[in-house]
Tab-separated table of C-alpha atoms and ligand atoms in Angstrom:
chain	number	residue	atom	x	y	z
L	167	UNK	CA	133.638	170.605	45.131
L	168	UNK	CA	137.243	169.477	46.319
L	169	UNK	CA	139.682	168.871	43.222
L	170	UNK	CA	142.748	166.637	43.982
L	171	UNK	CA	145.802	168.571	41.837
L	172	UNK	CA	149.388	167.208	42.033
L	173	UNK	CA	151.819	169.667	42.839
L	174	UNK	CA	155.100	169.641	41.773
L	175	UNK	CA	157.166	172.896	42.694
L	176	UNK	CA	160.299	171.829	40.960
L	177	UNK	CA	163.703	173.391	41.244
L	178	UNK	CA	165.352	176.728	40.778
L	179	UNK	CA	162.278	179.419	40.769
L	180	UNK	CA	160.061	176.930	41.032
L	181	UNK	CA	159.074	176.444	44.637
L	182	UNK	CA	158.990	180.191	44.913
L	183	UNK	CA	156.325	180.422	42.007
L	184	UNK	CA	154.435	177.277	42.987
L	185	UNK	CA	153.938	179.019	46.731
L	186	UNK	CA	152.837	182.316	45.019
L	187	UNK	CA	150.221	180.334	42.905
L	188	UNK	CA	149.274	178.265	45.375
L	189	UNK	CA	148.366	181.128	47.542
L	190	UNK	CA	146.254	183.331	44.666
L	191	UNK	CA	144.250	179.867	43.511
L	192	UNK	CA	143.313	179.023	47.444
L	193	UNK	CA	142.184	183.039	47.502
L	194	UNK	CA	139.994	183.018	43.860
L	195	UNK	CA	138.345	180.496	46.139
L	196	UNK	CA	139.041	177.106	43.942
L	197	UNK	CA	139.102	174.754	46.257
L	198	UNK	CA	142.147	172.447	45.469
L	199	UNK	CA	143.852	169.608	47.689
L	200	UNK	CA	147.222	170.007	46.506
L	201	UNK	CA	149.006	166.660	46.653
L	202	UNK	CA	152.609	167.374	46.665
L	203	UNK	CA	155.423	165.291	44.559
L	204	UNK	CA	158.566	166.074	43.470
L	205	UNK	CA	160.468	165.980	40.536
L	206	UNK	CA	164.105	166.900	38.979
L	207	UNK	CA	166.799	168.432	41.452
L	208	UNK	CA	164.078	168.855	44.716
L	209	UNK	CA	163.527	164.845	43.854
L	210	UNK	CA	167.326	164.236	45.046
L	211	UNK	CA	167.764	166.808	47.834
L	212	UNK	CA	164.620	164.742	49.284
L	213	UNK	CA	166.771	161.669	49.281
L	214	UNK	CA	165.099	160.320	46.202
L	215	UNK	CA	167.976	157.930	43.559
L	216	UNK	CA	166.315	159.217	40.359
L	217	UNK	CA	165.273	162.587	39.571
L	218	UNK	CA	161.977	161.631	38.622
L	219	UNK	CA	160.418	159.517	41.088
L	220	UNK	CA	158.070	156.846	40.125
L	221	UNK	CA	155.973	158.272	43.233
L	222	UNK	CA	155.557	161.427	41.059
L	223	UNK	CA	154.633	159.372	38.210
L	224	UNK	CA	152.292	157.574	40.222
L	225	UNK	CA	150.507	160.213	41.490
L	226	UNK	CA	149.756	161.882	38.092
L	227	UNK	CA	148.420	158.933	36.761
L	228	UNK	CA	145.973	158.544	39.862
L	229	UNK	CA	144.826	161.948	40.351
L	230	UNK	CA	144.986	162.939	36.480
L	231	UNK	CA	146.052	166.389	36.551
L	232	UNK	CA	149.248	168.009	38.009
L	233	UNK	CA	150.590	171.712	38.185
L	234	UNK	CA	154.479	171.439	37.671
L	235	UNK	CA	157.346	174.160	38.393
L	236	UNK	CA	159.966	173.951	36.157
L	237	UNK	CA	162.909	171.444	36.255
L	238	UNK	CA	166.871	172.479	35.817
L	239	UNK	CA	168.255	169.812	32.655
L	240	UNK	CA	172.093	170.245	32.936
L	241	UNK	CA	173.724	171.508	29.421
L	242	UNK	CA	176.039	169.100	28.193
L	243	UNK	CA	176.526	165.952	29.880
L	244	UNK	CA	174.509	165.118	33.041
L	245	UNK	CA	171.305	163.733	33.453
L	246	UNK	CA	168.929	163.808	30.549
L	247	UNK	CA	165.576	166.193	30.803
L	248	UNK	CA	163.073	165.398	33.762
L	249	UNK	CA	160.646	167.280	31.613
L	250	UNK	CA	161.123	166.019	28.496
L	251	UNK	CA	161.139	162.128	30.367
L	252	UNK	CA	157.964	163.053	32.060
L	253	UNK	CA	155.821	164.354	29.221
L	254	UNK	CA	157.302	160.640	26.808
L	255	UNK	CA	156.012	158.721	30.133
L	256	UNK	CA	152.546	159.726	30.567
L	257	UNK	CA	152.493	160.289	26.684
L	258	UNK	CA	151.300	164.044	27.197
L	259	UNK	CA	152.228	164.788	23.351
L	260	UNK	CA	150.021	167.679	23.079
L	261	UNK	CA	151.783	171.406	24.332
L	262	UNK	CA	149.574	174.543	24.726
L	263	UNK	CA	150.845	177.453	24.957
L	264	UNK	CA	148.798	180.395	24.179
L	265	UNK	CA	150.365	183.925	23.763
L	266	UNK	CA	147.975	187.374	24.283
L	267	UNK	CA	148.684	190.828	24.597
L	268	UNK	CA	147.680	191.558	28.258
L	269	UNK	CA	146.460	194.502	30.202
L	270	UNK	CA	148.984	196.792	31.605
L	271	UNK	CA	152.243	195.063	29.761
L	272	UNK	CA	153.377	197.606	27.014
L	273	UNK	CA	154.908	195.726	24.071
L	274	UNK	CA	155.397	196.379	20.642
L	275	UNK	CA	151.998	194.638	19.526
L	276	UNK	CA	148.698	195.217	21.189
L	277	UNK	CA	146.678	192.128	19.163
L	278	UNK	CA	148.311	189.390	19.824
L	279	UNK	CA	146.116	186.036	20.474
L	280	UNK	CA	148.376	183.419	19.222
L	281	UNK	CA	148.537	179.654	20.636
L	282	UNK	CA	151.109	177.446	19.778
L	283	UNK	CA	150.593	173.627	19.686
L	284	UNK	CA	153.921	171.827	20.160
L	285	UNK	CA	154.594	167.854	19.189
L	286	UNK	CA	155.941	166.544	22.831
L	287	UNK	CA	157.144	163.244	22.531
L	288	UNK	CA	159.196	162.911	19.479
L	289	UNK	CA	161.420	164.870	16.503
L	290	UNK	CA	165.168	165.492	18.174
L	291	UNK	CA	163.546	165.153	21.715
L	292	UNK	CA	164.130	161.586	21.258
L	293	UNK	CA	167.498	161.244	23.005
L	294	UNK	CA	168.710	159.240	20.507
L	295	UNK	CA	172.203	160.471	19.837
L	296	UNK	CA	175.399	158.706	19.154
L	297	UNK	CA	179.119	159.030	18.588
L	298	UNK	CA	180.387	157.654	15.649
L	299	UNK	CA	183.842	158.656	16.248
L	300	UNK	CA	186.042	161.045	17.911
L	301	UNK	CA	184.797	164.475	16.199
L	302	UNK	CA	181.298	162.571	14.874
L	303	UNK	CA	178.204	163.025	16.531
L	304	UNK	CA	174.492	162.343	15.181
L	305	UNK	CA	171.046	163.077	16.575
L	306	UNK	CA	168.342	161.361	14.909
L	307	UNK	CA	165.052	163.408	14.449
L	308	UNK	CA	162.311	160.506	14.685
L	309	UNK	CA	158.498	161.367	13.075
L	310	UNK	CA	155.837	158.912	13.142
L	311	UNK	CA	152.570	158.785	11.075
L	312	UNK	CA	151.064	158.225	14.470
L	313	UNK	CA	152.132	161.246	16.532
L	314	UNK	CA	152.517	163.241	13.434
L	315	UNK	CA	148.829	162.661	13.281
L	316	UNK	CA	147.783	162.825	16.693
L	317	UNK	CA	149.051	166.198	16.916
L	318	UNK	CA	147.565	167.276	13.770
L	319	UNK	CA	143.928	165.747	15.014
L	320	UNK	CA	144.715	167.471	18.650
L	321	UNK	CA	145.222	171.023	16.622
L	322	UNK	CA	142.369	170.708	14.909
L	323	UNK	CA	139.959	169.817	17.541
L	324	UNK	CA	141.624	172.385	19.559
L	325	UNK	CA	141.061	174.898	16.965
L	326	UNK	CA	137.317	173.900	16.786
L	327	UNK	CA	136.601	173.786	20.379
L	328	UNK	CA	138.029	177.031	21.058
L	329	UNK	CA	136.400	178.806	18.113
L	330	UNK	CA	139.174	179.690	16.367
L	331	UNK	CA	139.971	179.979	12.603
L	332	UNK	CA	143.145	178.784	11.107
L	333	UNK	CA	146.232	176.821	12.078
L	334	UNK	CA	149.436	177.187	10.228
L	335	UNK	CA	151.485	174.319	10.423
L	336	UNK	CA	155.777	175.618	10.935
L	337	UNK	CA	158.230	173.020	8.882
L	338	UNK	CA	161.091	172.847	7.298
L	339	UNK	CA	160.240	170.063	4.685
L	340	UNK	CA	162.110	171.822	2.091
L	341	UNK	CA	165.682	170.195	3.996
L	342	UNK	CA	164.071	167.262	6.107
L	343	UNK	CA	161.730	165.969	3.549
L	344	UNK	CA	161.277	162.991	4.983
L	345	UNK	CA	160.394	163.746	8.851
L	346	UNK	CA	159.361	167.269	7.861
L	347	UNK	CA	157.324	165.746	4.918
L	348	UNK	CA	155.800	163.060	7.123
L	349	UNK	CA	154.551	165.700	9.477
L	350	UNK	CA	153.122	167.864	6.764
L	351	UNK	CA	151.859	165.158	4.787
L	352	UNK	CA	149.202	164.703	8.153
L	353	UNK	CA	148.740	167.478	9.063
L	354	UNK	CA	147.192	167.856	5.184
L	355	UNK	CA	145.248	164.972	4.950
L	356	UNK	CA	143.385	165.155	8.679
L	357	UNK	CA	142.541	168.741	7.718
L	358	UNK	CA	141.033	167.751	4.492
L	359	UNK	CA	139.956	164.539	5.708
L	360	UNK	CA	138.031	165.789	9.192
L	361	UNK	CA	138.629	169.547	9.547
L	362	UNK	CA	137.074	171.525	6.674
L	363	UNK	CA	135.488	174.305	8.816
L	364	UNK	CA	139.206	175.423	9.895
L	365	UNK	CA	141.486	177.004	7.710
L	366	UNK	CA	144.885	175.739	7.180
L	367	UNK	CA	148.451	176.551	5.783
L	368	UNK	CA	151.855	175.850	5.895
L	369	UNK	CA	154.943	178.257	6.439
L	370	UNK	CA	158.598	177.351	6.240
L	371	UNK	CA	159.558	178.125	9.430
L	372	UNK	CA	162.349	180.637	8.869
L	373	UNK	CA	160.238	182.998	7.042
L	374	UNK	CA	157.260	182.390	9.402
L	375	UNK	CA	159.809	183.418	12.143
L	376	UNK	CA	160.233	186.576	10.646
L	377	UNK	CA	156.434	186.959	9.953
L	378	UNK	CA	155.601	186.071	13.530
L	379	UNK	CA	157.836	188.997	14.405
L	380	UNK	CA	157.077	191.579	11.794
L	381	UNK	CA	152.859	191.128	11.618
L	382	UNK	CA	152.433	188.161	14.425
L	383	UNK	CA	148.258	189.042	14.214
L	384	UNK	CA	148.525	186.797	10.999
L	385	UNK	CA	148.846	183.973	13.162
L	386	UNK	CA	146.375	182.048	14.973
L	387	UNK	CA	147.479	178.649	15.738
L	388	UNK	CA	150.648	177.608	14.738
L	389	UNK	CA	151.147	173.711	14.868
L	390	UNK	CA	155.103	172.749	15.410
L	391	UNK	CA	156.883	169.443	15.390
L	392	UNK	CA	158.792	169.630	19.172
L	393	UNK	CA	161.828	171.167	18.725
L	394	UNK	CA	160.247	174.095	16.336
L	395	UNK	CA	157.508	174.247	19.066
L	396	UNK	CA	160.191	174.683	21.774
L	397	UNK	CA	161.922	177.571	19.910
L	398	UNK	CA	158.866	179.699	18.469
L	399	UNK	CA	156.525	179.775	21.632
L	400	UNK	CA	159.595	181.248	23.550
L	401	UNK	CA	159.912	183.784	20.666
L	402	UNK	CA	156.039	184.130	20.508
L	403	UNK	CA	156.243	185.010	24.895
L	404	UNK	CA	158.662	187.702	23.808
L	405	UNK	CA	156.135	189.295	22.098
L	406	UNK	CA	154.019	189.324	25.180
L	407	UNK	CA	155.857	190.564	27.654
L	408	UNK	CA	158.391	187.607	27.878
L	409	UNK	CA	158.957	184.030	29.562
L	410	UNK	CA	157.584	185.242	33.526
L	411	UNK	CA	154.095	185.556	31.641
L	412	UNK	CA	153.364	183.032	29.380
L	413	UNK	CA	151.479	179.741	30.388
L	414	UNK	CA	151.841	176.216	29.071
L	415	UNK	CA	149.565	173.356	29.179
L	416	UNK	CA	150.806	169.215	27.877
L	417	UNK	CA	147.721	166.750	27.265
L	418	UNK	CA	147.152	163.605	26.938
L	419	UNK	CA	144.213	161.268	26.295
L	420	UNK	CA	144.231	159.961	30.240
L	421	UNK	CA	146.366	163.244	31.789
L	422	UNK	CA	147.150	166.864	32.014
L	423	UNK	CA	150.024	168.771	33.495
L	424	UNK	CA	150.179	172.182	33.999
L	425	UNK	CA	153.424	174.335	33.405
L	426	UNK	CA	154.707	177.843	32.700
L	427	UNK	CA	156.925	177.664	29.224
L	428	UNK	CA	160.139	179.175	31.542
L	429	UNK	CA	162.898	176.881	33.176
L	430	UNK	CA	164.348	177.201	36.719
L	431	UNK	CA	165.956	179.915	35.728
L	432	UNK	CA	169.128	179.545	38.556
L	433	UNK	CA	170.469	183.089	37.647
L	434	UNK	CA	167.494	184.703	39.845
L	435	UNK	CA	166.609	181.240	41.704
L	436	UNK	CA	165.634	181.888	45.751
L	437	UNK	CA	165.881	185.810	45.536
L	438	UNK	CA	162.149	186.486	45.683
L	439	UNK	CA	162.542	188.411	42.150
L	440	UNK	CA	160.873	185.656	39.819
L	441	UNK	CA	157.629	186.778	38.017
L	442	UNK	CA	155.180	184.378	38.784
L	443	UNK	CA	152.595	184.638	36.421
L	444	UNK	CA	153.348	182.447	34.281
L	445	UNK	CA	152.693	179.819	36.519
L	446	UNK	CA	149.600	181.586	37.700
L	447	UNK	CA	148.418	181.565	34.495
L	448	UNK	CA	149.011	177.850	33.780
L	449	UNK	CA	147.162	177.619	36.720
L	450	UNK	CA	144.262	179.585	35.282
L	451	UNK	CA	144.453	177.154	32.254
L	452	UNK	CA	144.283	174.358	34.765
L	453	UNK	CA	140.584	175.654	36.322
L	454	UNK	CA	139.434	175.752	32.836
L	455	UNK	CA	140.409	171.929	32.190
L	456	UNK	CA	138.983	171.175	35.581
L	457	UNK	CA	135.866	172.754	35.454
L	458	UNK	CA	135.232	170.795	32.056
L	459	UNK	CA	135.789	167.201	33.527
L	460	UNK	CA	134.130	167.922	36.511
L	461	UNK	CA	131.411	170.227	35.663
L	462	UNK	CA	132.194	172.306	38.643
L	463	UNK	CA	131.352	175.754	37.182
L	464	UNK	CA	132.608	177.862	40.172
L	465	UNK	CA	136.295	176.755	38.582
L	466	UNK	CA	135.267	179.260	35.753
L	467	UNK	CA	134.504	181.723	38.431
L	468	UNK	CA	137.493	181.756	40.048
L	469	UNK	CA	139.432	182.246	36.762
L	470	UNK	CA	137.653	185.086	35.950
L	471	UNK	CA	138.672	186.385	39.482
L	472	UNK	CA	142.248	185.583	38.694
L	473	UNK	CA	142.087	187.286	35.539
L	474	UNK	CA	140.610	190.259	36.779
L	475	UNK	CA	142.827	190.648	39.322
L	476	UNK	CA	146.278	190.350	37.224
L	477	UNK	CA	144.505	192.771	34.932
L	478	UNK	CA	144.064	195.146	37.189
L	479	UNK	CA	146.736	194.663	38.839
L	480	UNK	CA	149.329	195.021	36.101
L	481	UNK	CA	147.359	198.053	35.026
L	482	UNK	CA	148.265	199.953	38.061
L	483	UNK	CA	152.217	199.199	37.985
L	484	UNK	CA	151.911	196.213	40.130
L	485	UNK	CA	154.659	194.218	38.583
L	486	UNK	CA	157.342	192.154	39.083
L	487	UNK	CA	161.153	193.040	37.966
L	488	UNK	CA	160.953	191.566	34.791
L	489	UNK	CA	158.537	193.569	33.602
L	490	UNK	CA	159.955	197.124	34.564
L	491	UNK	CA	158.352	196.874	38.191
L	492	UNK	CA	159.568	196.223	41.934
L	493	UNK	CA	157.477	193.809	43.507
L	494	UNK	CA	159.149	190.621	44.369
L	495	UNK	CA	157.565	187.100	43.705
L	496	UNK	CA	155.447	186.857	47.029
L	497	UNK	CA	154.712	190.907	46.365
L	498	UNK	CA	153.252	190.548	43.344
L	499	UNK	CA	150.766	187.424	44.535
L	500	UNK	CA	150.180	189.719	47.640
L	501	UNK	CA	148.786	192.206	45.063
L	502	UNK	CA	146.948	189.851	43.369
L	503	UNK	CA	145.173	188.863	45.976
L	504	UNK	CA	144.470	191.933	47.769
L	505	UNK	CA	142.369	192.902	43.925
L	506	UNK	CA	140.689	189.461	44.848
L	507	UNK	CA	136.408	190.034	44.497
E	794	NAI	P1	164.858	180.091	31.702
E	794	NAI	O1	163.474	180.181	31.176
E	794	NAI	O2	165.009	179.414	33.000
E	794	NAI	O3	165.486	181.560	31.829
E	794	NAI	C1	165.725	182.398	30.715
E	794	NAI	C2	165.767	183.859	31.185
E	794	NAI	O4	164.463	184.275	31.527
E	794	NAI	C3	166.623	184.042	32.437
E	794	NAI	O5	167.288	185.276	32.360
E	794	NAI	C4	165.601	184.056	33.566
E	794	NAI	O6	166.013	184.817	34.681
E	794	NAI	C5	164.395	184.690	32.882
E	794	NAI	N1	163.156	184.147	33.456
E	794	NAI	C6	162.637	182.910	33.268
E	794	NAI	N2	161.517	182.766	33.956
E	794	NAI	C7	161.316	183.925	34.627
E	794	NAI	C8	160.318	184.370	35.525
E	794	NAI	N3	159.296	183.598	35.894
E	794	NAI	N4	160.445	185.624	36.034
E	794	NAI	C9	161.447	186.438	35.678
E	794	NAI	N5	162.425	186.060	34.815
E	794	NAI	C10	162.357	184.816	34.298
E	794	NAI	O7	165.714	179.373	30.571
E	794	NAI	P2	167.192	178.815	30.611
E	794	NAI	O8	168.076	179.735	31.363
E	794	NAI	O9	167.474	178.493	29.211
E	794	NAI	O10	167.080	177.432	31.390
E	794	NAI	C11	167.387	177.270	32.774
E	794	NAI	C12	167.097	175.834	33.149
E	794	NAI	O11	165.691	175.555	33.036
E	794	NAI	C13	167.804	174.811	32.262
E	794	NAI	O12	168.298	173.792	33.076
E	794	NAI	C14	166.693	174.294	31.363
E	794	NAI	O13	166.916	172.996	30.906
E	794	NAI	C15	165.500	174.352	32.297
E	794	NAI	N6	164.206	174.454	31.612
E	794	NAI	C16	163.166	173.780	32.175
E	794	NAI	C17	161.915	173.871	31.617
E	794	NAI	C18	160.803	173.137	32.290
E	794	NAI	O14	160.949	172.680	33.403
E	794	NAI	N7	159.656	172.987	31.652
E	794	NAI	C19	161.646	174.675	30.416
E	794	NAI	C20	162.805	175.407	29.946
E	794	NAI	C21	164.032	175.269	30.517
């Protein structure tokens, strides 16, 4: 069975880790029709006026999943985030990004199995920021009793359908009782409400920062309002090995894209060095969604493939600079798919 997938390589590293996936998903033998878009700074070198393209847009919302490089955001001024605009516009306000310990990447913890579910459409992320004069700024943190409890229902369900045991809910509703509060408040109530076979608790997010660093097995899911989310999944990939690894997932009720948690990363952008994995593994996340709407069970065989062979792979020294090895990006996909069975 054929799967239509909208491709969208991005900027910076991207288009060199979009090629390397593409290339190790069309050898696990998934058979996708890639339908390229563009997005962000490759939008406007195409001639496009916006950097994300209602074309794009369109496309996601017809074909209903979508594997995404990453997108450069300027710091400062400039234009405002393609990713953060695309994820408010199809209303994709469920992140997934799971951390594990994986074969043949030595870190300081061997156990980790963590997956952090991130709030995508609101809290500071809401662009609404304003001068109130010269020297006075103010961003305004926005929570919702609708998304707060969307996201808590989306962890749950998660946590059900996945078998897993507890989700721990990151805050800081000691200082932002209101918006913090609000997000608490529902997570609370849906557990007790809908979710009884799951455990649940709450940490105040600096100390749970230093748990998740000290004794991260502890954790199982950890449920984050967006910016929190942001911040603690990039800590919880250093535990793994780092950004080049760790995969990342946004859902909505109608749409799914695909992306690694790492950004275009322009200070190693075009030199064949990037580790794609990450996206490789987003990629593996994406067969797994697939194979689930479709019922196309030979997706779950070619992510076991894909598995296998980064395994092995990885196990053997086959690894990209990031992780103390010296394949480059097309390399390391080469390696992958000569372990290919
Ligand atoms: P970054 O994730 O791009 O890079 C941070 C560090 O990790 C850099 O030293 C980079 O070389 C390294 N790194 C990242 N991915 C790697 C990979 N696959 N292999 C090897 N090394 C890797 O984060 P940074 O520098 O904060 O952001 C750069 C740009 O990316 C910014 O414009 C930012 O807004 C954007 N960004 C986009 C995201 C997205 O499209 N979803 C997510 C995060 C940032």
């Amino acid at each position: 069975m054929q799967h239509d997938v909208v491709l969208i390589p991005g900027d910076g590293i991207g288009p060199e880790v979009a090629e390397a996936t593409r290339r190790v998903l069309a050898a696990s033998g998934a058979e996708i029709n890639w339908i390229e878009r563009h997005a962000g700074l490759a939008a406007i070198d195409r001639g496009a006026d916006t950097v994300l393209p209602a074309t794009t847009i369109e496309a996601i919302k017809k074909y209903g999943t979508a594997l995404k490089g990453p997108c450069t955001t300027p710091i400062g001024g400039g234009f405002s985030s393609v990713n953060v605009a695309l994820r408010k516009t199809l209303n994709l306000y469920g992140a997934v990004r799971p951390v594990r310990s994986i074969d043949g990447i030595k870190t300081r913890y061997t156990d980790i199995d963590i997956v952090v579910i991130r709030e995508n459409t609101e809290g500071l992320y809401s662009g609404i920021e304003n001068r109130i004069t010269e020297g006075v700024v103010t961003s305004l943190k926005v929570a919702t009793l609708e998304a707060c409890e969307r996201i808590a229902r989306f962890a749950f369900r998660y946590a059900r359908s996945r078998g897993r045991k507890k989700v721990t809910a990151f805050h800081k509703a000691n200082i932002m009782k209101l918006s913090d509060g609000l997000f608490l408040d529902c997570a609370k109530r849906v557990h007790e409400a809908e979710f009884n076979d799951i455990l649940y608790d709450e940490h105040i997010i600096d100390a749970g920062s230093m748990r998740l660093v000290q004794n991260p097995s502890q954790y199982d899911i950890i449920l984050c309002e967006n910016l929190y989310g942001d911040v603690i999944s990039d800590l919880c990939s250093g535990l793994v090995g780092g950004l080049g690894v760790t995969p990342g997932a946004n859902f909505g009720d109608d749409h799914a894209v695909f992306e690694a948690v790492h950004g275009s990363a322009p200070d190693i952008a075009g030199r064949n060095v990037a580790n794609p994995l990450a996206l490789i593994a987003s990629a593996v996340l994406m067969l797994r969604h697939l194979a689930e709407k479709t019922g196309d069970e030979s997706l779950f065989s070619a992510r076991e493939r894909i598995r296998a062979a980064y395994g092995e792979a990885l196990s053997a020294g086959e690894k990209t600079r990031d992780l103390g090895g010296e394949l480059g990006t097309r390399e390391f996909a080469d390696a992958l798919i000569a372990r290919m069975r």
